[in-house]
Amino acid sequence: MKTYNCIIVGSGIAAMQLAHHLSHQCRVLVLTKSVKQASNSYRAQGGIAAAVGDGDKAASHYEDTITAGCHFHNHQQVHRLVEKGPELIEQLTASGLSFDQDGTGQIALGMEGAHSRKRIVHCGGDATGKHVMDHLLASLKRNIEVIENRFVYELMMHPLSKKCVGVKAKNENGDNEIYFADHVVLAMGGVGGLFSYTSNDPSVTGDGIALAYRAGAELVDMEFIQFHPTLLYVNGKTVGLVSEAVRGEGGRLVGACGTPVMAGKHPLEDLAPRHIVAKELFEQRMVGKDVYLDISMIDHFENKFPTITALCHANGVSLEERRIPVGPGCHFLMGGIVVDAVGQTSIEGLYAIGETASTGVHGANRLASNSLLEGLYYGQQLAIHLNKRFVAHEIESRVDLFTKASLKTMPSLPEKQELREKMMAYAGIIRTGSELEQLAKWLEQYDEETISLDEWEIEAIQRLFMLQTAKLITTAAQLRTESRGAHNRKDFPEENQRWGHIHIVQAKKGIEMREQHHEYHQVEIYA
Ligand code: SIN
């Protein structure tokens, strides 16, 4: 059988870092659903967290990560991630990427929520994602083939070995294509597009989660979804992110009359962990109160935050009054596909990296600017792992083109917008058992147990994948009868020690309450 060495599905930071670090001998195919710039990574305003500042230590970054995520992490993985942070920044600098500098020529460091000191590096002010991604995309070697507008709808499994051996995809004409590979990597982002309020790129609708689940892989911690407190809020809708870096520069959340919203709510006030600020803003909005980000104390706001300035202008929000209307929305999935330290899933030949994967580094609530770092770290780790397993063989770029999609009768599936609204209302920032049950019942009326999708159109498959992913989130949120980090149950408002080491693992074969005890790394070990 002629195959690629590696197929990467997705084109965000983890995908491109992997492609960048794979051996030049390795024939790599990148398949992306839309254009390669359509990713959450490309949109990232906040930067990359790393202990690069004078006097900063990985130990301190570790402590902040663990505290923000409510001690629900794989501590060893967090330890490795934060230790590697400075080296990853150095590598990007050495390869020609310029991070923003302060007046002395040092990398300028920004502040974000739940960090104990300034630790965030940026490019182009609030356009870090764009700069990093343009840099990685521009430095791809000739062994990397990128095909845009390919919707991967099935992972191909060997019937005997049960190994993942390739993918089926649909092109823009709806024709089906098959691609084989020694290794298949899912790097398809999270689930933001399942919620009506989100900071995510509209193309991010949980496809990686649904693909992995349908193939039999294990998923974990699907109830842990982070809502970002400050999305630009216009006419009852959220229309894009207003970075936490604005609060890091002194911006304050205020009510209509200027009263500080976070005063007395948490010792870190506006820079409290995200789930705390998001919940507060949600409660304000629920009682009909508007919330604004007061930027009057930030000099040269338009220069420091060009992306946010453009977003405000595009949406008719004038910055003259020096306050920006904000509201919370879905931002990041902490759970995802179960992986080991290099991204290997529970299926041989199948890997996951980036937000699609659950590496255990974010716990119950991700620390600000740790996601680009995670993408860089695991993209590189997986490249090192796969380079050791490189096998030279003949390559054929596309193996087969077959049946054009021609779905005659549409199965009963939820409308995308209806599903998004239901998810936001019942599985959003504050959850209750009875609302989750209502949501589960609504989702159950639709059947996702379809065997072959060859004849389906992309739109229908997307709705099916959204349904599948919504069911996984809802089930996990129903089962976890406590509040922890981003999972907020009004009927179980406290953290429950009994749940402290329990991870809800879901797979086609069933649900498992998996007990995992991760050793807490004493900071002295590497301080
Ligand atoms: C932000 O800029 O507020 C988002 C950064 C992140 O998600 O870490």
Coordinates of C-alpha atoms and ligand atoms in Angstrom, one line a residue:
M1 CA 0.0 0.0 0.0
K2 CA 1.4 3.4 -0.9
T3 CA 1.0 6.0 1.8
Y4 CA 2.1 9.3 3.2
N5 CA 4.4 9.0 6.3
C6 CA 2.1 11.4 8.2
I7 CA -1.3 13.1 7.7
I8 CA -2.0 16.1 9.9
V9 CA -5.6 17.2 10.0
G10 CA -5.8 20.9 11.0
S11 CA -3.6 23.9 10.5
G12 CA -3.3 25.6 13.9
I13 CA -0.1 26.1 15.9
A14 CA 0.2 22.5 17.1
A15 CA -0.2 21.2 13.5
M16 CA 2.3 23.6 12.0
Q17 CA 4.9 23.1 14.8
L18 CA 4.7 19.4 14.2
A19 CA 5.0 19.9 10.4
H20 CA 7.9 22.2 11.0
H21 CA 9.8 19.7 13.2
L22 CA 9.2 16.5 11.2
S23 CA 12.2 15.2 9.4
H24 CA 12.6 16.5 5.8
Q25 CA 12.5 12.9 4.6
C26 CA 9.0 12.5 6.0
R27 CA 6.3 13.0 3.4
V28 CA 3.6 15.0 5.2
L29 CA 0.1 15.9 4.1
V30 CA -1.8 18.6 5.9
L31 CA -5.5 18.6 5.3
T32 CA -7.5 21.6 6.5
K33 CA -11.2 22.1 6.4
S34 CA -11.1 25.7 5.3
V35 CA -8.1 27.9 4.4
K36 CA -5.0 27.4 6.4
Q37 CA -5.3 30.7 8.2
A38 CA -8.8 29.8 9.6
S39 CA -7.8 28.6 13.0
N40 CA -8.1 29.7 16.6
S41 CA -4.3 29.9 16.7
Y42 CA -4.3 32.5 13.9
R43 CA -6.8 34.6 15.8
A44 CA -4.9 34.4 19.2
Q45 CA -4.5 37.9 20.6
G46 CA -3.0 36.9 23.9
G47 CA 0.5 35.6 23.6
I48 CA 2.7 32.8 24.8
A49 CA 3.3 32.3 28.5
A50 CA 6.9 31.3 29.4
A51 CA 9.2 32.0 32.3
V52 CA 11.7 34.1 30.3
G53 CA 11.7 37.3 32.4
D54 CA 14.5 38.3 34.8
G55 CA 13.9 36.4 38.1
D56 CA 11.0 34.4 36.7
K57 CA 11.1 30.6 37.2
A58 CA 9.4 27.6 35.6
A59 CA 8.4 26.8 39.2
S60 CA 6.4 29.9 39.5
H61 CA 4.7 29.3 36.1
Y62 CA 3.9 25.8 37.3
E63 CA 2.3 27.1 40.5
D64 CA 0.1 29.6 38.6
T65 CA -1.0 26.9 36.1
I66 CA -1.9 24.5 38.9
T67 CA -3.7 27.1 41.0
A68 CA -5.8 28.4 38.0
G69 CA -6.7 24.9 37.0
C70 CA -7.8 23.8 40.5
H71 CA -5.1 21.1 41.0
F72 CA -6.8 18.8 38.5
H73 CA -3.8 18.4 36.2
N74 CA -1.3 15.8 35.1
H75 CA 1.4 17.4 37.2
Q76 CA 4.3 15.8 35.4
Q77 CA 3.1 17.1 32.0
V78 CA 2.7 20.6 33.5
H79 CA 6.2 20.4 34.9
R80 CA 7.6 19.5 31.4
L81 CA 5.5 22.1 29.6
V82 CA 6.6 25.1 31.8
E83 CA 10.3 23.9 31.9
K84 CA 10.4 23.9 28.0
G85 CA 8.7 27.3 27.7
P86 CA 11.8 29.5 27.5
E87 CA 13.5 27.1 25.1
L88 CA 10.5 27.2 22.7
I89 CA 10.6 31.0 22.7
E90 CA 14.3 30.9 22.1
Q91 CA 13.8 28.5 19.2
L92 CA 11.2 30.7 17.6
T93 CA 13.4 33.8 18.0
A94 CA 16.4 31.9 16.5
S95 CA 14.3 30.9 13.5
G96 CA 13.6 34.6 12.8
L97 CA 10.3 35.5 14.6
S98 CA 10.5 38.9 16.4
F99 CA 8.7 39.2 19.7
D100 CA 7.7 42.6 20.8
Q101 CA 10.4 44.4 22.8
D102 CA 10.5 46.9 25.6
G103 CA 12.6 50.1 25.5
T104 CA 15.8 48.2 26.5
G105 CA 15.7 45.7 23.7
Q106 CA 14.5 42.9 25.9
I107 CA 11.3 40.9 25.1
A108 CA 8.4 42.9 26.5
L109 CA 6.4 40.9 29.0
G110 CA 2.6 41.3 29.5
M111 CA 0.4 40.4 32.3
E112 CA -2.8 38.2 32.2
G113 CA -5.3 36.7 34.6
A114 CA -4.0 34.4 37.4
H115 CA -0.3 34.9 36.6
S116 CA 1.7 36.0 39.6
R117 CA 3.9 38.2 37.4
K118 CA 4.4 39.6 33.9
R119 CA 5.2 36.5 31.8
I120 CA 3.4 36.8 28.4
V121 CA 5.3 37.4 25.2
H122 CA 3.5 38.9 22.2
C123 CA 4.0 39.8 18.6
G124 CA 2.4 42.8 16.9
G125 CA 0.7 43.8 20.2
D126 CA -2.5 41.8 20.1
A127 CA -1.7 39.9 16.9
T128 CA 0.5 37.2 18.3
G129 CA -1.3 34.3 16.7
K130 CA -1.2 35.8 13.2
H131 CA 2.5 36.6 13.5
V132 CA 3.5 33.1 14.9
M133 CA 1.3 31.3 12.4
D134 CA 2.5 33.3 9.3
H135 CA 6.1 32.6 10.5
L136 CA 5.4 28.8 10.8
L137 CA 3.5 28.6 7.6
A138 CA 6.2 30.5 5.7
S139 CA 8.9 28.2 7.0
L140 CA 7.3 24.9 5.9
K141 CA 9.7 22.7 4.0
R142 CA 9.0 21.2 0.6
N143 CA 8.1 17.8 2.1
I144 CA 4.9 19.3 3.5
E145 CA 1.9 19.3 1.2
V146 CA -1.0 21.4 2.3
I147 CA -4.5 20.9 0.9
E148 CA -7.2 23.4 1.9
N149 CA -10.9 22.9 1.8
R150 CA -10.8 19.2 2.7
F151 CA -13.3 18.1 5.2
V152 CA -12.1 14.9 6.9
Y153 CA -15.2 12.8 7.7
E154 CA -13.9 9.4 8.7
L155 CA -10.8 7.8 10.1
M156 CA -9.9 4.6 8.3
M157 CA -9.3 1.7 10.6
H158 CA -7.6 -1.6 9.5
P159 CA -10.2 -4.3 10.0
L160 CA -7.7 -6.8 11.7
S161 CA -5.1 -4.7 13.4
K162 CA -7.6 -1.9 14.4
K163 CA -4.8 0.5 13.6
C164 CA -5.7 3.9 12.0
V165 CA -4.4 3.8 8.5
G166 CA -5.7 6.9 6.9
V167 CA -8.6 9.3 6.4
K168 CA -11.6 9.9 4.1
A169 CA -12.2 13.5 3.1
K170 CA -14.6 15.5 0.9
N171 CA -13.3 18.1 -1.4
E172 CA -15.0 21.4 -2.2
N173 CA -17.1 19.7 -4.9
G174 CA -18.3 17.1 -2.4
D175 CA -16.3 14.3 -4.0
N176 CA -14.8 11.7 -1.6
E177 CA -11.1 11.1 -1.4
I178 CA -9.0 8.6 0.5
Y179 CA -5.6 9.3 1.9
F180 CA -3.4 6.6 3.6
A181 CA -0.7 7.3 6.1
D182 CA 1.6 5.5 8.6
H183 CA 0.5 8.1 11.2
V184 CA -2.6 10.2 11.4
V185 CA -2.6 13.3 13.6
L186 CA -5.7 15.2 14.7
A187 CA -5.0 18.8 15.4
M188 CA -8.5 20.2 14.8
G189 CA -9.1 22.6 17.7
G190 CA -11.9 22.6 20.3
V191 CA -15.6 23.1 20.5
G192 CA -16.3 26.8 20.5
G193 CA -18.6 26.6 17.5
L194 CA -21.0 24.6 19.5
F195 CA -22.0 27.6 21.6
S196 CA -23.9 30.7 20.4
Y197 CA -21.4 33.0 22.1
T198 CA -17.8 32.2 21.3
S199 CA -14.4 33.7 20.6
N200 CA -13.5 30.8 18.3
D201 CA -13.1 30.7 14.5
P202 CA -16.5 29.6 13.1
S203 CA -14.8 26.5 11.5
V204 CA -14.1 25.1 15.0
T205 CA -17.0 22.8 15.7
G206 CA -15.6 19.7 17.5
D207 CA -14.9 17.7 14.4
G208 CA -11.8 16.1 15.8
I209 CA -13.7 15.0 18.9
A210 CA -16.5 13.4 16.9
L211 CA -14.1 11.7 14.4
A212 CA -12.0 10.2 17.3
Y213 CA -15.1 9.0 19.1
R214 CA -16.7 7.4 16.0
A215 CA -13.4 5.6 15.4
G216 CA -13.5 4.2 19.0
A217 CA -10.9 6.4 20.7
E218 CA -11.3 7.5 24.4
L219 CA -12.3 11.1 25.3
V220 CA -11.9 12.6 28.7
D221 CA -12.9 15.7 30.8
M222 CA -15.4 16.9 28.2
E223 CA -17.3 18.9 30.9
F224 CA -14.4 21.3 31.3
I225 CA -15.0 24.1 28.9
Q226 CA -13.6 27.6 29.5
F227 CA -15.6 30.7 28.9
H228 CA -13.7 33.8 28.3
P229 CA -15.0 36.8 30.3
T230 CA -14.5 39.5 27.7
L231 CA -15.8 39.1 24.2
L232 CA -17.0 42.3 22.4
Y233 CA -20.7 42.5 23.1
V234 CA -22.8 44.3 20.5
N235 CA -26.6 44.1 20.0
G236 CA -27.0 41.1 22.3
K237 CA -24.3 39.1 20.5
T238 CA -20.6 38.5 21.0
V239 CA -18.5 39.3 18.0
G240 CA -14.9 38.6 18.8
L241 CA -12.3 38.6 21.6
V242 CA -11.1 41.5 23.7
S243 CA -7.9 40.1 25.1
E244 CA -7.2 39.6 28.8
A245 CA -4.0 41.5 28.1
V246 CA -6.2 44.7 28.2
R247 CA -6.9 44.0 31.9
G248 CA -3.2 43.1 32.2
E249 CA -2.4 46.7 31.1
G250 CA -4.8 48.1 33.7
G251 CA -8.2 47.9 32.0
R252 CA -11.1 47.5 34.6
L253 CA -14.4 45.8 34.3
V254 CA -17.1 48.3 35.3
G255 CA -20.9 48.6 35.3
A256 CA -22.9 51.2 33.4
C257 CA -22.2 53.8 36.2
G258 CA -18.6 53.0 36.4
T259 CA -18.7 50.7 39.5
P260 CA -15.9 48.2 39.5
V261 CA -17.4 44.8 38.9
M262 CA -14.7 42.5 40.3
A263 CA -14.0 44.6 43.5
G264 CA -14.3 42.3 46.5
K265 CA -15.0 39.2 44.3
H266 CA -11.5 37.7 44.3
P267 CA -8.2 38.9 45.7
L268 CA -6.9 39.3 42.1
E269 CA -10.1 41.3 41.1
D270 CA -10.0 41.9 37.3
L271 CA -7.1 39.4 36.9
A272 CA -8.7 36.6 38.8
P273 CA -8.8 33.2 37.0
R274 CA -11.0 33.2 34.0
H275 CA -13.8 31.0 35.2
I276 CA -14.3 33.4 38.2
V277 CA -14.5 36.5 36.1
A278 CA -16.6 34.9 33.4
K279 CA -19.2 33.7 36.0
E280 CA -19.4 37.1 37.6
L281 CA -20.0 38.8 34.2
F282 CA -22.5 36.2 33.2
E283 CA -24.5 36.8 36.4
Q284 CA -24.4 40.6 35.8
R285 CA -25.8 40.0 32.3
M286 CA -28.4 37.6 33.6
V287 CA -29.9 40.4 35.7
G288 CA -29.9 42.8 32.8
K289 CA -26.8 44.7 33.7
D290 CA -24.3 45.8 31.1
V291 CA -20.6 45.4 31.7
Y292 CA -17.8 47.4 30.1
L293 CA -14.1 47.3 30.0
D294 CA -12.8 50.7 31.1
I295 CA -9.7 51.5 29.1
S296 CA -9.3 55.1 30.1
M297 CA -6.1 54.4 32.0
I298 CA -4.3 52.7 29.1
D299 CA -2.1 55.1 27.1
H300 CA -1.9 54.6 23.4
F301 CA -4.5 51.8 23.5
E302 CA -5.0 51.9 19.7
N303 CA -1.3 51.3 19.2
K304 CA -1.0 48.6 21.8
F305 CA -4.1 46.7 20.7
P306 CA -4.6 47.2 16.9
T307 CA -6.6 44.0 16.5
I308 CA -9.1 45.0 19.2
T309 CA -9.3 48.5 17.9
A310 CA -10.1 47.2 14.4
L311 CA -12.7 44.8 15.8
C312 CA -14.4 47.6 17.7
H313 CA -14.4 49.8 14.6
A314 CA -15.8 47.0 12.4
N315 CA -18.6 46.6 14.8
G316 CA -19.5 50.2 15.2
V317 CA -18.0 50.5 18.8
S318 CA -16.3 53.9 19.2
L319 CA -13.3 54.0 21.5
E320 CA -13.8 57.7 22.2
E321 CA -15.7 57.0 25.4
R322 CA -12.8 54.7 26.5
R323 CA -15.0 51.8 27.4
I324 CA -15.8 48.6 25.5
P325 CA -19.0 46.6 26.1
V326 CA -18.1 43.0 26.9
G327 CA -19.7 39.7 27.8
P328 CA -18.5 36.1 28.2
G329 CA -18.4 33.3 25.6
C330 CA -17.0 29.9 24.9
H331 CA -13.2 29.9 24.5
F332 CA -11.4 26.7 25.2
L333 CA -11.8 22.9 25.8
M334 CA -9.6 21.6 28.6
G335 CA -10.8 18.0 27.9
G336 CA -10.6 16.1 24.6
I337 CA -9.0 13.0 23.2
V338 CA -7.1 11.0 25.7
V339 CA -3.3 11.1 24.8
D340 CA 0.0 10.2 26.4
A341 CA 3.0 12.4 26.8
V342 CA 3.7 12.5 23.0
G343 CA 0.1 12.6 21.7
Q344 CA -0.6 8.9 21.2
T345 CA -4.3 8.2 21.5
S346 CA -5.9 5.0 22.6
I347 CA -5.8 3.9 18.9
E348 CA -2.6 2.7 17.3
G349 CA -1.5 5.0 14.5
L350 CA -3.7 7.9 15.7
Y351 CA -2.4 10.9 17.5
A352 CA -3.9 14.2 18.8
I353 CA -2.3 17.5 19.7
G354 CA -3.4 21.0 20.5
E355 CA -6.8 21.8 21.9
T356 CA -8.3 18.6 20.4
A357 CA -6.2 16.6 22.8
S358 CA -6.5 16.3 26.6
T359 CA -2.9 16.3 27.8
G360 CA -3.8 17.2 31.4
V361 CA -1.8 20.4 31.4
H362 CA -4.8 22.7 31.9
G363 CA -6.7 21.0 34.7
A364 CA -10.2 22.3 35.2
N365 CA -9.4 25.8 33.9
R366 CA -6.6 26.8 31.6
L367 CA -4.2 29.5 32.6
A368 CA -4.0 32.5 30.2
S369 CA -1.6 32.1 27.3
N370 CA -0.8 28.5 28.0
S371 CA -2.6 27.2 24.9
L372 CA -0.1 28.5 22.2
L373 CA 2.6 27.1 24.5
E374 CA 0.9 23.7 24.6
G375 CA 0.6 23.7 20.8
L376 CA 4.3 24.4 20.4
Y377 CA 5.4 21.9 23.0
Y378 CA 3.3 18.9 21.9
G379 CA 3.8 19.6 18.2
Q380 CA 7.5 19.3 18.8
Q381 CA 7.3 16.3 21.2
L382 CA 5.2 14.4 18.6
A383 CA 7.7 15.3 15.8
I384 CA 10.6 13.9 17.9
H385 CA 8.6 10.7 18.5
L386 CA 7.5 10.2 14.9
N387 CA 11.0 11.1 13.4
K388 CA 12.3 8.0 15.3
R389 CA 9.6 5.9 13.6
F390 CA 10.2 7.1 10.1
V391 CA 10.0 4.4 7.5
A392 CA 11.0 5.2 3.9
H393 CA 8.6 3.9 1.3
E394 CA 7.1 5.0 -2.0
I395 CA 4.5 7.7 -1.8
E396 CA 1.4 8.4 -3.9
S397 CA -0.2 11.6 -3.2
R398 CA -3.9 10.7 -3.6
V399 CA -5.0 7.1 -3.5
D400 CA -8.6 7.2 -4.6
L401 CA -11.5 9.3 -5.6
F402 CA -14.9 7.7 -5.3
T403 CA -18.6 8.1 -4.8
K404 CA -19.8 11.7 -5.0
A405 CA -21.9 12.7 -2.0
S406 CA -25.6 12.6 -2.9
L407 CA -27.6 12.3 0.3
K408 CA -31.2 11.9 -0.8
T409 CA -33.1 11.9 2.4
M410 CA -31.8 14.1 5.2
P411 CA -31.7 12.3 8.5
S412 CA -33.2 14.2 11.4
L413 CA -30.5 16.4 12.8
P414 CA -30.5 19.6 14.9
E415 CA -30.2 22.9 13.2
K416 CA -26.7 24.4 14.0
Q417 CA -28.0 27.6 15.5
E418 CA -30.6 25.9 17.6
L419 CA -28.0 23.5 18.9
R420 CA -25.6 26.4 19.7
E421 CA -28.4 28.3 21.6
K422 CA -29.3 25.2 23.6
M423 CA -25.7 24.4 24.5
M424 CA -25.2 28.0 25.6
A425 CA -28.3 28.1 27.7
Y426 CA -28.1 24.6 29.3
A427 CA -24.4 23.6 29.2
G428 CA -22.9 27.1 29.4
I429 CA -21.3 29.1 32.2
I430 CA -23.7 28.0 35.0
R431 CA -25.2 24.5 34.8
T432 CA -27.9 22.6 36.7
G433 CA -28.8 19.0 36.7
S434 CA -32.3 19.6 35.6
E435 CA -31.3 21.9 32.7
L436 CA -28.6 19.4 31.6
E437 CA -31.3 16.7 31.7
Q438 CA -33.6 18.8 29.5
L439 CA -30.7 19.3 27.1
A440 CA -29.8 15.6 27.1
K441 CA -33.4 14.7 26.2
W442 CA -33.5 17.2 23.4
L443 CA -30.2 15.8 22.0
E444 CA -31.4 12.2 22.4
Q445 CA -34.2 12.6 19.9
Y446 CA -31.5 12.7 17.2
D447 CA -29.6 9.6 16.3
E448 CA -25.9 9.8 15.7
E449 CA -25.3 6.1 15.2
T450 CA -24.8 6.3 11.4
I451 CA -22.4 3.8 9.9
S452 CA -21.3 5.2 6.6
L453 CA -21.0 8.9 5.7
D454 CA -19.8 8.4 2.2
E455 CA -23.1 9.6 0.7
W456 CA -23.6 12.5 3.0
E457 CA -23.0 16.1 2.2
I458 CA -20.5 18.1 4.3
E459 CA -23.2 20.3 5.9
A460 CA -25.1 17.2 7.2
I461 CA -21.9 15.6 8.5
Q462 CA -21.0 18.8 10.4
R463 CA -24.4 18.8 12.1
L464 CA -23.9 15.1 13.0
F465 CA -20.5 15.8 14.4
M466 CA -21.8 18.8 16.4
L467 CA -24.6 16.6 17.8
Q468 CA -22.1 13.9 18.7
T469 CA -19.8 16.3 20.5
A470 CA -22.7 18.1 22.2
K471 CA -23.8 14.7 23.6
L472 CA -20.4 14.0 25.0
I473 CA -20.2 17.4 26.7
T474 CA -23.7 17.1 28.2
T475 CA -23.2 13.6 29.5
A476 CA -19.9 14.5 31.3
A477 CA -21.5 17.7 32.7
Q478 CA -24.4 15.7 34.0
L479 CA -22.2 13.1 35.7
R480 CA -19.8 15.5 37.5
T481 CA -21.8 16.5 40.5
E482 CA -19.5 19.2 41.8
S483 CA -18.2 22.6 40.7
R484 CA -14.6 22.7 39.8
G485 CA -12.8 25.3 37.7
A486 CA -14.8 26.0 34.5
H487 CA -17.4 23.3 35.3
N488 CA -19.9 25.2 37.4
R489 CA -22.9 23.3 38.8
K490 CA -25.4 25.6 40.6
D491 CA -26.9 22.5 42.3
F492 CA -23.5 21.3 43.4
P493 CA -21.7 24.6 44.1
E494 CA -18.7 23.3 46.0
E495 CA -15.6 21.4 44.9
N496 CA -16.0 17.8 46.2
Q497 CA -12.8 16.0 47.3
R498 CA -14.3 12.7 46.1
W499 CA -14.2 14.0 42.5
G500 CA -10.6 15.3 42.9
H501 CA -9.0 12.5 41.1
I502 CA -11.9 11.2 38.9
H503 CA -11.8 11.8 35.2
I504 CA -14.9 10.9 33.1
V505 CA -13.7 8.9 30.2
Q506 CA -16.1 8.3 27.3
A507 CA -15.8 5.9 24.4
K508 CA -18.1 4.0 22.2
K509 CA -17.6 1.0 24.4
G510 CA -19.0 2.9 27.4
I511 CA -18.3 5.4 30.2
E512 CA -15.6 5.0 32.8
M513 CA -14.9 6.9 36.0
R514 CA -11.1 6.7 35.9
E515 CA -9.2 7.4 39.0
Q516 CA -5.9 9.1 38.4
H517 CA -3.5 10.2 41.1
H518 CA -0.9 12.6 39.7
E519 CA 2.1 13.3 41.9
Y520 CA 2.3 17.0 42.8
H521 CA 5.8 18.2 42.0
Q522 CA 7.4 20.1 44.8
V523 CA 8.6 23.4 43.5
E524 CA 12.0 22.9 45.2
I525 CA 12.8 20.1 42.7
Y526 CA 13.5 22.5 40.0
A527 CA 13.3 26.0 41.4
Ligands
SIN1 C1 -6.7 36.5 25.6 O1 -6.0 37.1 24.9 O2 -7.4 36.9 26.5 C2 -6.8 35.0 25.3 C3 -5.5 34.3 25.5 C4 -5.7 32.9 25.9 O3 -6.7 32.3 25.6 O4 -4.9 32.4 26.6

